[in-house]
mmCIF file of C-alpha atoms in Angstrom:
data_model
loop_
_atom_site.group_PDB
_atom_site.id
_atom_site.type_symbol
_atom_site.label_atom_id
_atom_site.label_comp_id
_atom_site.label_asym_id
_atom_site.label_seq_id
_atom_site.Cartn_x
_atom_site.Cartn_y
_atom_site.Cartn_z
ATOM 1 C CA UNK A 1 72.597 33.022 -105.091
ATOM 2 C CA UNK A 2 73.735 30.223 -106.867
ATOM 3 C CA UNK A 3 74.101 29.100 -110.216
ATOM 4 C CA UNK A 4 73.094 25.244 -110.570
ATOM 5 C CA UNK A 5 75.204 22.616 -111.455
ATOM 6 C CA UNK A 6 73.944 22.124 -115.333
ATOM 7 C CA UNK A 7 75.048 25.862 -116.292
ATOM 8 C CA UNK A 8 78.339 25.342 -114.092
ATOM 9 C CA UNK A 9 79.004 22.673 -116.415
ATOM 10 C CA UNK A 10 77.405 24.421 -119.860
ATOM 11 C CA UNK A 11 79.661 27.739 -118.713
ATOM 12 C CA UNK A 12 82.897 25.022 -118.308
ATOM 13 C CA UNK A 13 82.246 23.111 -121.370
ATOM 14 C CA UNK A 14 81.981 26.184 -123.789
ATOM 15 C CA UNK A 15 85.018 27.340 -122.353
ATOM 16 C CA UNK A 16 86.987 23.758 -123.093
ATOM 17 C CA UNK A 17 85.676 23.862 -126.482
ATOM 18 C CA UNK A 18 85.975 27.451 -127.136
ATOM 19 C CA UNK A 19 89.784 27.021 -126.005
ATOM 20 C CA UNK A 20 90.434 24.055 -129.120
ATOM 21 C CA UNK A 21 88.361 25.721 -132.341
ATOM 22 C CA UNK A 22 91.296 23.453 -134.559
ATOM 23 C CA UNK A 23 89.226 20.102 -133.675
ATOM 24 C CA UNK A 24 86.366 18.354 -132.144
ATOM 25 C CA UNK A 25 85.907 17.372 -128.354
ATOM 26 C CA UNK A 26 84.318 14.530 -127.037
ATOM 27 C CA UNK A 27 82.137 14.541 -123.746
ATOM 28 C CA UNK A 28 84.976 11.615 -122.188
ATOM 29 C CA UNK A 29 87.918 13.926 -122.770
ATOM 30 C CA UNK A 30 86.194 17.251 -121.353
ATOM 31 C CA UNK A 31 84.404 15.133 -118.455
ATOM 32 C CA UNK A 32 88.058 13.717 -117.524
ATOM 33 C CA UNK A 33 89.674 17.750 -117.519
ATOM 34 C CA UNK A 34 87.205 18.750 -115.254
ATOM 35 C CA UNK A 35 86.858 15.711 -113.228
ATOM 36 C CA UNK A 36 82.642 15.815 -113.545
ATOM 37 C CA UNK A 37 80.208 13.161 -114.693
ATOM 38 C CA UNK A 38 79.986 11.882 -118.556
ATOM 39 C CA UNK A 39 76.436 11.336 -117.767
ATOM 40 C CA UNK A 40 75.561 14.558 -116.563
ATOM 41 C CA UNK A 41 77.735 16.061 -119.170
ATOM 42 C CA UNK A 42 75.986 14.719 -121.827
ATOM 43 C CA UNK A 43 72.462 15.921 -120.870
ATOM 44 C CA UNK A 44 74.129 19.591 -120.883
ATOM 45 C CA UNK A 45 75.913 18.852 -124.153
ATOM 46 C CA UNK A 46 72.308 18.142 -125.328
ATOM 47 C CA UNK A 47 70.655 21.296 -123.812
ATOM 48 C CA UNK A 48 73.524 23.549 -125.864
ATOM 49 C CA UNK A 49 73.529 21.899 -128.899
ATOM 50 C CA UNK A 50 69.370 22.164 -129.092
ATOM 51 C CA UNK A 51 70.201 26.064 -128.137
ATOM 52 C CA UNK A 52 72.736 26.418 -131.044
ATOM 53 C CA UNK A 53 75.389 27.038 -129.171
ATOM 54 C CA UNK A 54 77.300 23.549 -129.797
ATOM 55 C CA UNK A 55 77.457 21.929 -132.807
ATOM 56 C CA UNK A 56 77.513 17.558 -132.490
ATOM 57 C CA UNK A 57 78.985 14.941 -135.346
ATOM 58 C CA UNK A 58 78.265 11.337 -133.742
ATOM 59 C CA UNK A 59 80.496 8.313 -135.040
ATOM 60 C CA UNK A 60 83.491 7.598 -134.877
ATOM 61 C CA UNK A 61 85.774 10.561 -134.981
ATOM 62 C CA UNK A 62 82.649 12.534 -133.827
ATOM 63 C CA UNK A 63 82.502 15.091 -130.945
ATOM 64 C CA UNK A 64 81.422 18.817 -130.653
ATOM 65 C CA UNK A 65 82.584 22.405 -131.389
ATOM 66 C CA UNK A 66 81.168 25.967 -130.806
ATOM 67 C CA UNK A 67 78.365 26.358 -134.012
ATOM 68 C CA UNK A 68 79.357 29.885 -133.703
ATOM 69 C CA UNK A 69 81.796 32.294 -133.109
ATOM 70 C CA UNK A 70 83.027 32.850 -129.353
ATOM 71 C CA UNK A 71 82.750 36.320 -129.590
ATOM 72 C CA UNK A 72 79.090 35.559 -130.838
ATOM 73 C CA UNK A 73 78.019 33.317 -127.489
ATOM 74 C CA UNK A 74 76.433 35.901 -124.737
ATOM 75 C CA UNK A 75 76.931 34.776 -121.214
ATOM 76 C CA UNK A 76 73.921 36.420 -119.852
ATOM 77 C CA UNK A 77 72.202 34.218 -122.952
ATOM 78 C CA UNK A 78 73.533 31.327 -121.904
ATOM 79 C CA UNK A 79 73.107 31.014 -118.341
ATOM 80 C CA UNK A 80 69.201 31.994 -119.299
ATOM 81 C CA UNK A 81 69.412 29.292 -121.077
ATOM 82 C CA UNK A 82 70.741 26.963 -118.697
ATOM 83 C CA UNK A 83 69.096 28.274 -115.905
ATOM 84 C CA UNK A 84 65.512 26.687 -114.204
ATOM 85 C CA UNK A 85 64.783 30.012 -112.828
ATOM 86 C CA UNK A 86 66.097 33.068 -111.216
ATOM 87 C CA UNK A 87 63.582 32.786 -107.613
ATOM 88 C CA UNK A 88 66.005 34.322 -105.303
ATOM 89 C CA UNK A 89 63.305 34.195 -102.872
ATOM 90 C CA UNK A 90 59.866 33.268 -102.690
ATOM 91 C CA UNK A 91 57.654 36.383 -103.715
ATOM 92 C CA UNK A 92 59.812 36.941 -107.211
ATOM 93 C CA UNK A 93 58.507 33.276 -108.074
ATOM 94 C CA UNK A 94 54.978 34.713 -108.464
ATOM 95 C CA UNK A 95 53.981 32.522 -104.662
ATOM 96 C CA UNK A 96 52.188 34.531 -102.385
ATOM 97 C CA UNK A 97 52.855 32.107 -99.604
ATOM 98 C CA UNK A 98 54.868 34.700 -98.028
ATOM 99 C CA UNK A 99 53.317 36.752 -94.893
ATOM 100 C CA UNK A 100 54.647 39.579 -95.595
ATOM 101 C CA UNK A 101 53.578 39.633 -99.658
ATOM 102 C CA UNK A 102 52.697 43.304 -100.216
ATOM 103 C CA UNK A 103 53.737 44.941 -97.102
ATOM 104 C CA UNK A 104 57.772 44.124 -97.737
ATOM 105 C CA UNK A 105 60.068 46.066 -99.740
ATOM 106 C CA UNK A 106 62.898 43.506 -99.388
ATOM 107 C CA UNK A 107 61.853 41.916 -102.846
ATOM 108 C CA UNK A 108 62.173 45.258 -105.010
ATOM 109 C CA UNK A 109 65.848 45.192 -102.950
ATOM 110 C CA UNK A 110 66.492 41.440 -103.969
ATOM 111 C CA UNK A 111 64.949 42.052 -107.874
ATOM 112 C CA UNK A 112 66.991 45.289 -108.486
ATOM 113 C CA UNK A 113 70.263 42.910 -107.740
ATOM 114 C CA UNK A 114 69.069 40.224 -110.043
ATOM 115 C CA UNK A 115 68.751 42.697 -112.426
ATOM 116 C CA UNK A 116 71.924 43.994 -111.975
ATOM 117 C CA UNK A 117 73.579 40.543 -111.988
ATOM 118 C CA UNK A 118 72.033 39.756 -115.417
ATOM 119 C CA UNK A 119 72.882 42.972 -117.269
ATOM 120 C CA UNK A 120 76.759 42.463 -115.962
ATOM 121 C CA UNK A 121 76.433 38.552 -117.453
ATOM 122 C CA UNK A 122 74.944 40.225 -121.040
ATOM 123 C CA UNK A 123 78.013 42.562 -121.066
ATOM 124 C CA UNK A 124 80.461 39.527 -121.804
ATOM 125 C CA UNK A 125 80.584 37.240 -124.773
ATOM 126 C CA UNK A 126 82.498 33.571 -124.219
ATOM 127 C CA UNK A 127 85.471 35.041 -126.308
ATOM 128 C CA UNK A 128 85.704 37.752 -123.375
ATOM 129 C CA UNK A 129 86.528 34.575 -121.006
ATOM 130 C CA UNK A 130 88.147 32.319 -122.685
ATOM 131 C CA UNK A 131 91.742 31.649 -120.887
ATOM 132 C CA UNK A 132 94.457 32.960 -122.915
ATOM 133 C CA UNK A 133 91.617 34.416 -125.455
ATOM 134 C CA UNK A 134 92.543 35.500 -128.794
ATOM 135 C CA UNK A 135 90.379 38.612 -129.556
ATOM 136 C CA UNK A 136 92.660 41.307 -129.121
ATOM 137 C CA UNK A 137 89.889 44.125 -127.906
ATOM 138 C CA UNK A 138 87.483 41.919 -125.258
ATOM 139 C CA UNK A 139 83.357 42.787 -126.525
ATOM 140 C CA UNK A 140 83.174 44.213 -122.808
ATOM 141 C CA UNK A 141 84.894 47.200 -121.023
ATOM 142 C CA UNK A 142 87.746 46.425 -118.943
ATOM 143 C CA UNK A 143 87.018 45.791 -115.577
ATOM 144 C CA UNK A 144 89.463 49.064 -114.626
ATOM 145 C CA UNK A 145 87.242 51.255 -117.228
ATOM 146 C CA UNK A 146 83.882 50.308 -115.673
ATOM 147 C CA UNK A 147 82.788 52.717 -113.000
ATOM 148 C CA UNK A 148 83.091 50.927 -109.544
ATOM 149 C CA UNK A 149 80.404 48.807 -108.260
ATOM 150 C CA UNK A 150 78.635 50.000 -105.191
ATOM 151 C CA UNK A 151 80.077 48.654 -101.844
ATOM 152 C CA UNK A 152 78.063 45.302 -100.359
ATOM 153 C CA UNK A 153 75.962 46.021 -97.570
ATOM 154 C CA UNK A 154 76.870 45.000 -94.046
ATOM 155 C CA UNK A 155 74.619 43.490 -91.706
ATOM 156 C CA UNK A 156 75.044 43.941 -88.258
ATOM 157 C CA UNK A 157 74.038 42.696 -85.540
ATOM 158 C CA UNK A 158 71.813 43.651 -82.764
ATOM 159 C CA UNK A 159 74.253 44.524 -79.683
ATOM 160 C CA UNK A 160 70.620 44.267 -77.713
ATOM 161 C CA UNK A 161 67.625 42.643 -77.855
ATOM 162 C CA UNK A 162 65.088 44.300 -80.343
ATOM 163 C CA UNK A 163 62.177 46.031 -78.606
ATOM 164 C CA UNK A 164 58.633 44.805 -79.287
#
């Protein structure tokens, strides 16, 4: 899985502003500290202003801050947000082009680690990321207190060739 490009961006911009609450950004000066596209910024700028999660002054001396607290901003909100869809494969997007639709239990396998990839984003707030962030208690356990996360399966492969 991968996130796209626009909530890359939305998750790097809300960090750059999160990081200077004293003033206002502008799109130029957080394009040029993460070396990405003004355009491209600006249409994501856009998206999380409209989602109240920036607020925007044009004009001169304009620019954009958080419209609410850090601490307030839910990553597993945000990357909703941001996000076209969460398809990992075909059969979650509601397509029953695939063969094997019905008789495959791959797709409860693939849904149960969505889910489990969301509920992990909705356990952190933006303040909980922020480098050198100021809360003094983070909104989400430690990573040390949270019981350990299962170990990734291993594929292997076939030593023969599979019998038909």
């Amino acid at each position: 899985m991968q996130l796209t490009t626009m909530t890359d961006y939305g998750l790097r911009l809300l960090m750059y502003v999160g990081t200077r609450t004293d003033r206002l950004c502008t799109i130029a000066e957080v394009a040029a500290a993460h070396g990405i596209s003004e355009a491209h910024l600006m249409k994501v700028t856009h998206r999380l202003a409209l989602a109240g999660y920036l607020e925007t002054m044009r004009g001169k001396g304009g620019g954009m801050r958080l419209a609410r607290p850090a601490a307030a901003i839910n990553l597993g909100e945000v990357v909703h947000e941001l996000e076209p869809d969460f398809h990992l494969v075909e059969c979650l997007g509601g397509s029953a082009a695939c063969a094997l639709t019905g008789r495959c239990r791959f797709t409860a396998v693939v849904s149960g680690a969505l889910d489990a990839f969301e509920r992990e984003l909705a356990r952190w707030s933006l303040a909980d990321v922020l480098p050198g962030a100021m809360t003094s208690a983070p909104q989400a356990a430690p990573r040390a207190a949270r019981p350990p996360a299962p170990a990734p399966l291993r594929f292997r492969r076939a030593r023969t060739p599979a019998r038909r």
